CSV table of C-alpha atoms in Angstrom, one decimal:
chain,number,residue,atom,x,y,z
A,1,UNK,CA,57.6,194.1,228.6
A,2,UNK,CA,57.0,195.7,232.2
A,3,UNK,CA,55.6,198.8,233.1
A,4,UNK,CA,57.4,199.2,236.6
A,5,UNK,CA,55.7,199.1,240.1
A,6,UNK,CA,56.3,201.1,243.3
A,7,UNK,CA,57.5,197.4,244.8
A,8,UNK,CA,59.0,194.4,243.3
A,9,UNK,CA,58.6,190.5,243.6
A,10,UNK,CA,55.4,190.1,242.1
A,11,UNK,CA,53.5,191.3,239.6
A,12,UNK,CA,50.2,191.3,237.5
A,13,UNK,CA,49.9,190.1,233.9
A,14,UNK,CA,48.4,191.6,230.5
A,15,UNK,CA,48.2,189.3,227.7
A,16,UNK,CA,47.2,188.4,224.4
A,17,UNK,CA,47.6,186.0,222.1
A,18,UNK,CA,49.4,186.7,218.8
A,19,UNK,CA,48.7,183.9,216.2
A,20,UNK,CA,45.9,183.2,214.3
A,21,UNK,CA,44.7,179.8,212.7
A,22,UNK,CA,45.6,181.4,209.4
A,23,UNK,CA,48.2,179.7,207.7
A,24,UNK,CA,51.7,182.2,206.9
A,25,UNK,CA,50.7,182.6,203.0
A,26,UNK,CA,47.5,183.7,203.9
A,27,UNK,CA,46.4,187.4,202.0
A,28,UNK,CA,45.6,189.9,204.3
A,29,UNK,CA,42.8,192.4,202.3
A,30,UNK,CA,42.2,194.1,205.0
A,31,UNK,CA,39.3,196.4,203.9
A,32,UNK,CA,36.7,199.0,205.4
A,33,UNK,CA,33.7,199.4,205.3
A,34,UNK,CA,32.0,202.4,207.8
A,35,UNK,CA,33.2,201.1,211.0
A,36,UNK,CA,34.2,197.7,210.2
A,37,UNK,CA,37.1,196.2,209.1
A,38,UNK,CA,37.3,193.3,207.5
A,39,UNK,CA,40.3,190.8,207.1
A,40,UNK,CA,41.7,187.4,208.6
A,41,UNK,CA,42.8,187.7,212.4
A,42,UNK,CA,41.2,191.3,212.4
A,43,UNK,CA,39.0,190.2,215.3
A,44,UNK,CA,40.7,187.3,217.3
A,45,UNK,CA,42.9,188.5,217.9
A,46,UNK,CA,43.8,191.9,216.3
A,47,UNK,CA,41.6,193.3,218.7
A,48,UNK,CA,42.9,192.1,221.8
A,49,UNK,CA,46.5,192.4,220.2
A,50,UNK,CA,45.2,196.5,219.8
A,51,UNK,CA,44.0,196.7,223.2
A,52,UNK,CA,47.1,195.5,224.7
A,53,UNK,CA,48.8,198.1,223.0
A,54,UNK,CA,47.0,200.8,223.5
A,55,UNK,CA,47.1,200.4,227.8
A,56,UNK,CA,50.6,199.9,227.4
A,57,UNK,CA,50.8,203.5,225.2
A,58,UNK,CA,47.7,205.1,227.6
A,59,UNK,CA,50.4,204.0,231.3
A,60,UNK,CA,53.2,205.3,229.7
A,61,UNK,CA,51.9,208.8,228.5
A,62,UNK,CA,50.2,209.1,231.7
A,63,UNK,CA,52.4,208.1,234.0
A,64,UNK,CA,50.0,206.5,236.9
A,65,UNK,CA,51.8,204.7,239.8
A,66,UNK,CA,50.9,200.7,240.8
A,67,UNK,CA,52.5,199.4,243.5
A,68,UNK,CA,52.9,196.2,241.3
A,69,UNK,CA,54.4,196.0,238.1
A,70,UNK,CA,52.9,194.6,234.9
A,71,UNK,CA,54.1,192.6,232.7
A,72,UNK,CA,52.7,192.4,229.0
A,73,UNK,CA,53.1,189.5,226.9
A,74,UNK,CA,51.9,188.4,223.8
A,75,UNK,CA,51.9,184.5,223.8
A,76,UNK,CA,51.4,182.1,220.6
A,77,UNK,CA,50.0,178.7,220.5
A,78,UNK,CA,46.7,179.6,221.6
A,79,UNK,CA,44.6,178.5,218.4
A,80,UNK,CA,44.7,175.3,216.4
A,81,UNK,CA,47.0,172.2,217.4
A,82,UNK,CA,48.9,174.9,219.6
A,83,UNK,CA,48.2,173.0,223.0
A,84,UNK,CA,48.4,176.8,224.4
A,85,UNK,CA,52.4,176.3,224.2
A,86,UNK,CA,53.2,180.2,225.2
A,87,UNK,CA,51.3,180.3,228.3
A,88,UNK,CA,52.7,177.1,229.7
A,89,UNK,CA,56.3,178.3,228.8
A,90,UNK,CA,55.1,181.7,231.0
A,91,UNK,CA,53.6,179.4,233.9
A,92,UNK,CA,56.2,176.6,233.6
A,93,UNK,CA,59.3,178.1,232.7
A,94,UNK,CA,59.3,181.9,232.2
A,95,UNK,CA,61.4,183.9,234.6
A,96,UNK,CA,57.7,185.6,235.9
A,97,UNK,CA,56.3,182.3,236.4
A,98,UNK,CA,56.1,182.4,240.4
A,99,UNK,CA,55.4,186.2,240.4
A,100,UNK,CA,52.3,186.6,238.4
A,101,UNK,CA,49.2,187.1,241.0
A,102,UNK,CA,46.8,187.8,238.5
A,103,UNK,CA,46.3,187.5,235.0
A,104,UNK,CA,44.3,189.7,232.6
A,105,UNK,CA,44.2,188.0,229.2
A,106,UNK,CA,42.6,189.9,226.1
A,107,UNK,CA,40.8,187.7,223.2
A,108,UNK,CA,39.1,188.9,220.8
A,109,UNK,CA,36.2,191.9,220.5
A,110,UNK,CA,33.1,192.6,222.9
A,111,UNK,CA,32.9,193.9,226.8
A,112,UNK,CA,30.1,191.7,227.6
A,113,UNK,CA,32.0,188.5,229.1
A,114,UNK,CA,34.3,186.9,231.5
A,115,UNK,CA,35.6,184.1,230.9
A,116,UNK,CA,36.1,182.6,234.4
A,117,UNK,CA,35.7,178.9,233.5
A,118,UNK,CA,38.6,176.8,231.7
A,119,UNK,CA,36.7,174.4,229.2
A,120,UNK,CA,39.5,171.7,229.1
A,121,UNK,CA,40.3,169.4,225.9
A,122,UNK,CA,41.9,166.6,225.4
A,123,UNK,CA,42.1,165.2,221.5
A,124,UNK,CA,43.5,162.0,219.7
A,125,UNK,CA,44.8,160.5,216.7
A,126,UNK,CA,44.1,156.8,216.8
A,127,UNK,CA,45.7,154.4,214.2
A,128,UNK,CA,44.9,150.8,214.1
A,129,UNK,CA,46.9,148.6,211.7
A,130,UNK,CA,46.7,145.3,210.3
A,131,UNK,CA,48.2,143.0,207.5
A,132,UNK,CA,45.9,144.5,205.1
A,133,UNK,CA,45.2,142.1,201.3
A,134,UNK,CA,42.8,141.7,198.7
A,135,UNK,CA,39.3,142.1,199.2
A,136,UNK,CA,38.0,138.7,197.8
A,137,UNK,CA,41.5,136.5,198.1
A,138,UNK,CA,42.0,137.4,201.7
A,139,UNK,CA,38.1,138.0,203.0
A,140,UNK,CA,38.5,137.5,206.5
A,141,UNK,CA,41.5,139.3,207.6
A,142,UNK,CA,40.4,141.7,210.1
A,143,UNK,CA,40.0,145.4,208.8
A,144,UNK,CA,41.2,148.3,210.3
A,145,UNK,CA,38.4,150.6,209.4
A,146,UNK,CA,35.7,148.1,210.6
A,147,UNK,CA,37.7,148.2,214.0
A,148,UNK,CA,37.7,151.7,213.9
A,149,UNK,CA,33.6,151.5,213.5
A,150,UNK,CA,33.1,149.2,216.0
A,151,UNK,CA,35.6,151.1,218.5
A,152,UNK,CA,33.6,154.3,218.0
A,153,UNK,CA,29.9,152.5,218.2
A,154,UNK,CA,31.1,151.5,221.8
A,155,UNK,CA,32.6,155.0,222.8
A,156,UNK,CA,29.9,156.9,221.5
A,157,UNK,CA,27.5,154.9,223.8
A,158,UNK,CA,29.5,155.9,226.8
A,159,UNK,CA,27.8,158.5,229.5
A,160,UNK,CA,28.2,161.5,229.7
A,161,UNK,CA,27.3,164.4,232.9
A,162,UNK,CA,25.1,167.3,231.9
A,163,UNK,CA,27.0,169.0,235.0
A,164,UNK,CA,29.7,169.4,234.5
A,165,UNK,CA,29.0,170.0,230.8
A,166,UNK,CA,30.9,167.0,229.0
A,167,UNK,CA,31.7,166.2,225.0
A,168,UNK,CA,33.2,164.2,223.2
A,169,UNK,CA,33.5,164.1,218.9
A,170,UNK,CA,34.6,162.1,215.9
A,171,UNK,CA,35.6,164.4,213.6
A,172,UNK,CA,38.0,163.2,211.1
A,173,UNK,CA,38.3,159.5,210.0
A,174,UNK,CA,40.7,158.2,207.4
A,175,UNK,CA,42.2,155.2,205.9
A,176,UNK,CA,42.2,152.8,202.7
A,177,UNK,CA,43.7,152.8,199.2
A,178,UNK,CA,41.3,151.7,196.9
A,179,UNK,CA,37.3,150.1,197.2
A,180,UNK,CA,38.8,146.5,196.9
A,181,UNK,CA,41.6,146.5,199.2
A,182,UNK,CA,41.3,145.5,202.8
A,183,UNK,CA,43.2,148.7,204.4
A,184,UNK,CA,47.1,148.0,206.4
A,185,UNK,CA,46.3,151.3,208.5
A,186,UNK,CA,43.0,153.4,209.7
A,187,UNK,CA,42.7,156.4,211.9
A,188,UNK,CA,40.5,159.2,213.4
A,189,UNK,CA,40.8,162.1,215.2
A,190,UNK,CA,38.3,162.2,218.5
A,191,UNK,CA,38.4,165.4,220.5
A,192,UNK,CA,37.2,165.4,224.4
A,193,UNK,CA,35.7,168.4,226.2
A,194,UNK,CA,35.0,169.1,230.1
A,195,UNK,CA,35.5,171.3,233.1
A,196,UNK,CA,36.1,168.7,234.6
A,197,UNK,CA,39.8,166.9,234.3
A,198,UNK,CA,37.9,164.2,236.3
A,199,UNK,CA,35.2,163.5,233.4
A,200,UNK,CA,38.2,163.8,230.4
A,201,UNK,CA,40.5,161.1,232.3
A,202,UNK,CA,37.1,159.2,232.2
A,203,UNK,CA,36.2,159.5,228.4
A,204,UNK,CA,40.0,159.0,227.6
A,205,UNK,CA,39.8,155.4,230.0
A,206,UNK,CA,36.6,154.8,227.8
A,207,UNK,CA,38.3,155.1,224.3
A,208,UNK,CA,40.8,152.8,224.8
A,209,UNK,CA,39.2,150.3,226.5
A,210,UNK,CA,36.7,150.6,223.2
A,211,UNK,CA,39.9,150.7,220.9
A,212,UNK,CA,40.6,147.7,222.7
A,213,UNK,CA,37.6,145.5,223.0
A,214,UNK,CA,37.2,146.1,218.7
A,215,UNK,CA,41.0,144.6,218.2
A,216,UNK,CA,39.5,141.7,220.6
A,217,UNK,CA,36.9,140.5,218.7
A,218,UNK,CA,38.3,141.4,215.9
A,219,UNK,CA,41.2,139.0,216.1
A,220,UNK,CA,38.8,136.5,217.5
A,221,UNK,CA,36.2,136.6,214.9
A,222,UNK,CA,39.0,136.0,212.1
A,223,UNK,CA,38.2,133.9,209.3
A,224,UNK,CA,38.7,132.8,205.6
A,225,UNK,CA,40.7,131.0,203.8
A,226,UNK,CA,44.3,129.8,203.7
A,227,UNK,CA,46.0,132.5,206.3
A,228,UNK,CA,48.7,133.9,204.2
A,229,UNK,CA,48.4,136.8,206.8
A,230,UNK,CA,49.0,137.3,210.6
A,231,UNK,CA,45.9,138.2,211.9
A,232,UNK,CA,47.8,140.5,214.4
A,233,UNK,CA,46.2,143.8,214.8
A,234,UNK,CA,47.6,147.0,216.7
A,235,UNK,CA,46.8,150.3,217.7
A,236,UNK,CA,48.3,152.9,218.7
A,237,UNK,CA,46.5,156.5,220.8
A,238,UNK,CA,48.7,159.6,220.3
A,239,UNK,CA,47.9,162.6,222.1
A,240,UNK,CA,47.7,165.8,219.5
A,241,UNK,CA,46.1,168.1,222.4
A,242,UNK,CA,46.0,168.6,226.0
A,243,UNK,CA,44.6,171.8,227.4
A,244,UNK,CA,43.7,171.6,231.2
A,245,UNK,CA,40.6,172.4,232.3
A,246,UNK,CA,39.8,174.9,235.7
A,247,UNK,CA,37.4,177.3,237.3
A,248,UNK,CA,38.1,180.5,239.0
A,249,UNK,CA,37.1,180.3,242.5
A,250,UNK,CA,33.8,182.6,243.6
A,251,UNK,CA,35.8,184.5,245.8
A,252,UNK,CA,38.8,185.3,243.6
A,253,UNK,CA,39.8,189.1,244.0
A,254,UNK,CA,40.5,189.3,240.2
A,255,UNK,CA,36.4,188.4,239.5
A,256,UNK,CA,35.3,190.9,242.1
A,257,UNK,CA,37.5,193.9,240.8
A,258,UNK,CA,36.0,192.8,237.2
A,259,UNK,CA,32.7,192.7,238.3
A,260,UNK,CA,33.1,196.3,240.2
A,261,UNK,CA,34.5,197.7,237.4
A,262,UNK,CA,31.2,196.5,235.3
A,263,UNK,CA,28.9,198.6,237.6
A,264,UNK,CA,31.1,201.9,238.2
A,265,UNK,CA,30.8,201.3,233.8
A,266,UNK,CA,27.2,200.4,234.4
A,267,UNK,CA,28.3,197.6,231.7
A,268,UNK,CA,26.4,194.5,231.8
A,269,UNK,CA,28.5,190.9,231.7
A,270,UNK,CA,28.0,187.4,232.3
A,271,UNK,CA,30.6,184.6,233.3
A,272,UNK,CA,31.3,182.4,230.9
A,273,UNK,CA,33.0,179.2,229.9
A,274,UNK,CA,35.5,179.2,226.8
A,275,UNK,CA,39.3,177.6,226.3
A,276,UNK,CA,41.8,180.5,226.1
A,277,UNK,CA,44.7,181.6,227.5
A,278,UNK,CA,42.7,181.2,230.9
A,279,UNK,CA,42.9,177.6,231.1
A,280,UNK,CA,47.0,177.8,232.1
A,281,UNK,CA,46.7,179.6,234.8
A,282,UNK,CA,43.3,178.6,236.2
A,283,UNK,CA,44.5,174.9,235.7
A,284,UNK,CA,47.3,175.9,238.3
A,285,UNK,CA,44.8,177.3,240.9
A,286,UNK,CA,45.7,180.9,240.1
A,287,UNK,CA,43.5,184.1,239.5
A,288,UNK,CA,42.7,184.7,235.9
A,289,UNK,CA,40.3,185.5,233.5
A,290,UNK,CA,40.0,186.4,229.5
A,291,UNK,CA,37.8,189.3,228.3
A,292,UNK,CA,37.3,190.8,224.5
A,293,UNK,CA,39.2,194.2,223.6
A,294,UNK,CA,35.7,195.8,223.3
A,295,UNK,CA,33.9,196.9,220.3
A,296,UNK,CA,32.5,194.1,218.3
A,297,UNK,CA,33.2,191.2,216.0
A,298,UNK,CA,32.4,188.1,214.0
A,299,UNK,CA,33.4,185.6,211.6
A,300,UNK,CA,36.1,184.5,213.2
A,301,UNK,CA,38.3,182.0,211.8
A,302,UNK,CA,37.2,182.9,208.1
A,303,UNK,CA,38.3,184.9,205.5
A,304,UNK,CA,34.9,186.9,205.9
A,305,UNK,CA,36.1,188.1,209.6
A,306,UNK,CA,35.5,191.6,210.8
A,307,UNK,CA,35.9,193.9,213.9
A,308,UNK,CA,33.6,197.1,214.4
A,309,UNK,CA,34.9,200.1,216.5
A,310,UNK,CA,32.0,201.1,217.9
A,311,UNK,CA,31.8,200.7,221.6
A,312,UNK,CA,35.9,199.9,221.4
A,313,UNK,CA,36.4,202.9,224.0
A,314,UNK,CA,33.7,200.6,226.4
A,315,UNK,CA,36.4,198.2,226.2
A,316,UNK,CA,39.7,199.8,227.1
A,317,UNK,CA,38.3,201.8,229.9
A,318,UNK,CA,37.0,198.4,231.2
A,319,UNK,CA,40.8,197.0,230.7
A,320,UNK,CA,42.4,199.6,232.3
A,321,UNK,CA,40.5,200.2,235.4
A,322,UNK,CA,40.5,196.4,236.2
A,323,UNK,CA,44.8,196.3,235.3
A,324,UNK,CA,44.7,199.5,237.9
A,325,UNK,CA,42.8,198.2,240.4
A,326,UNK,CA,43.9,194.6,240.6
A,327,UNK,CA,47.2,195.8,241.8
A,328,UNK,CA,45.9,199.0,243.6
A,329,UNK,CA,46.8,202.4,243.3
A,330,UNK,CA,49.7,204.3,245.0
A,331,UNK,CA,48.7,207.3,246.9
């Protein structure tokens, strides 16, 4: 939607992301209890869903002129395997794409941050197969799960900067049938973190070349008795998640209007470095950040989740006076 501007051709953007990691099927139970509620998605991002809403009500029932126009969107694919989908249709192929100057994107609860810096991540699903047999009749035959270890002894002994901050993790590991059976097939999931795209292209070179050296010796060190079986290994890295990583410049007009609108609030904030929305259009070199919807929250990503109101009105002024300003006001 667009609330119109004095002048056309570009614009400034309001967003918010409308999924949750909640599967469909989910129940809601939203409850309440004094100022909280409580419920799945209440928070992150019913909050910043609410907040959207509410500018968008507060412009039109007011009627304040912007030479700009804004444009509200609520995006999906910002949680979970979602590889932020929605904002790089807006930033690749939406009909706003080369129009949006700024962009003001709403997550979650709280007045207290900027998120200014994209933490980029880049995750995996690597498989290695083999022939697979029987534990004692085909001892020998390299297995896929040993390669696996080996591959992730060698990564996980790879370097990493403390600036920028860099990660990497293991976190999922499968493969096998059955205690005596030397496994066809073995993979794990490794996820890679940075500000820097520099540092992930790095860690991602690493991987492979660890993925790699294991098949290597793996093949090499083969042994046992009558080879019923081609030794042949293979693997194969899939890409399950790529979201770029990016930094608003120092100078950026969009963290200065935030930062005034902090002291005319006398609210106190601090940059920070998350991986929303942000990281589309800050991968692209343009002026974004992500802020909450105000008020406060926790437990995000549970069933236990819960939003409080208090301090919500903190919030929206804080939204509305930096969506004002950062187009300027008509006299």
């Amino acid at each position: 939607a667009i609330h119109p501007g004095v002048v056309s051709g570009q614009c400034v953007s309001l967003s918010a992301h409308i999924d949750t990691v909640f599967p469909v099927n989910t129940p809601l139970n939203i409850r309440q209890q004094g100022t909280r509620l409580f419920g799945p998605g209440v928070s992150d991002n019913g909050a910043g869903i609410t907040a959207l809403l509410a500018i968008a009500a507060a412009l039109r029932v007011c009627k304040v002129e912007h030479p700009l126009p804004i444009l509200f969107v609520g995006n999906v694919g910002e949680e979970g395997e979602g590889d932020l989908r929605g904002m790089r249709h807006i930033f690749s192929n939406g009909q706003h794409k080369d129009s949006i100057v700024a962009s003001l994107i709403l997550d979650g609860a709280g007045s207290d941050t900027i998120v200014a810096e994209a933490l980029g991540s880049r995750r995996f699903e690597v498989i290695v197969r083999g022939p697979g047999g029987h534990s004692w009749s085909d001892f020998g035959t390299p297995n896929p799960i040993v390669v696996l270890a080996q591959a992730v002894q060698a990564f996980t002994q790879t370097p990493v900067p403390a600036s920028p901050k860099t990660t990497f993790n293991i976190g999922v590991i499968r493969g096998g049938t059955s205690v005596n059976s030397i496994p066809e097939s073995a993979s794990m999931r490794v996820d890679i973190r940075s500000t820097s795209m520099a540092e992930m292209e790095r860690l991602e070179a690493n991987l492979r070349y660890a993925i790699d050296a294991a098949i290597e010796t793996a093949q090499s060190n083969a042994r046992g008795g009558p080879q019923k079986h081609s030794y042949k290994l293979s693997a194969e890295v899939i890409a399950i998640g790529n979201r770029p990583a990016g930094e608003l410049d120092a100078g950026a007009r969009i963290l200065h209007v935030i930062r005034a609108v902090d002291a005319h609030l006398g609210n106190g904030s601090q940059i920070q470095r998350a991986s929303t929305d942000a990281n589309v259009p800050l991968s692209l070199g343009r002026e974004a950040i992500a802020i909450g919807g105000g008020g406060s929250g926790g437990g995000a990503h549970t069933l236990q989740e819960w939003f409080d109101c208090n301090g919500r009105e903190l919030g929206l002024k804080r939204i509305l006076l930096s969506l004002l300003t950062l187009p300027g006001t008509s006299e």
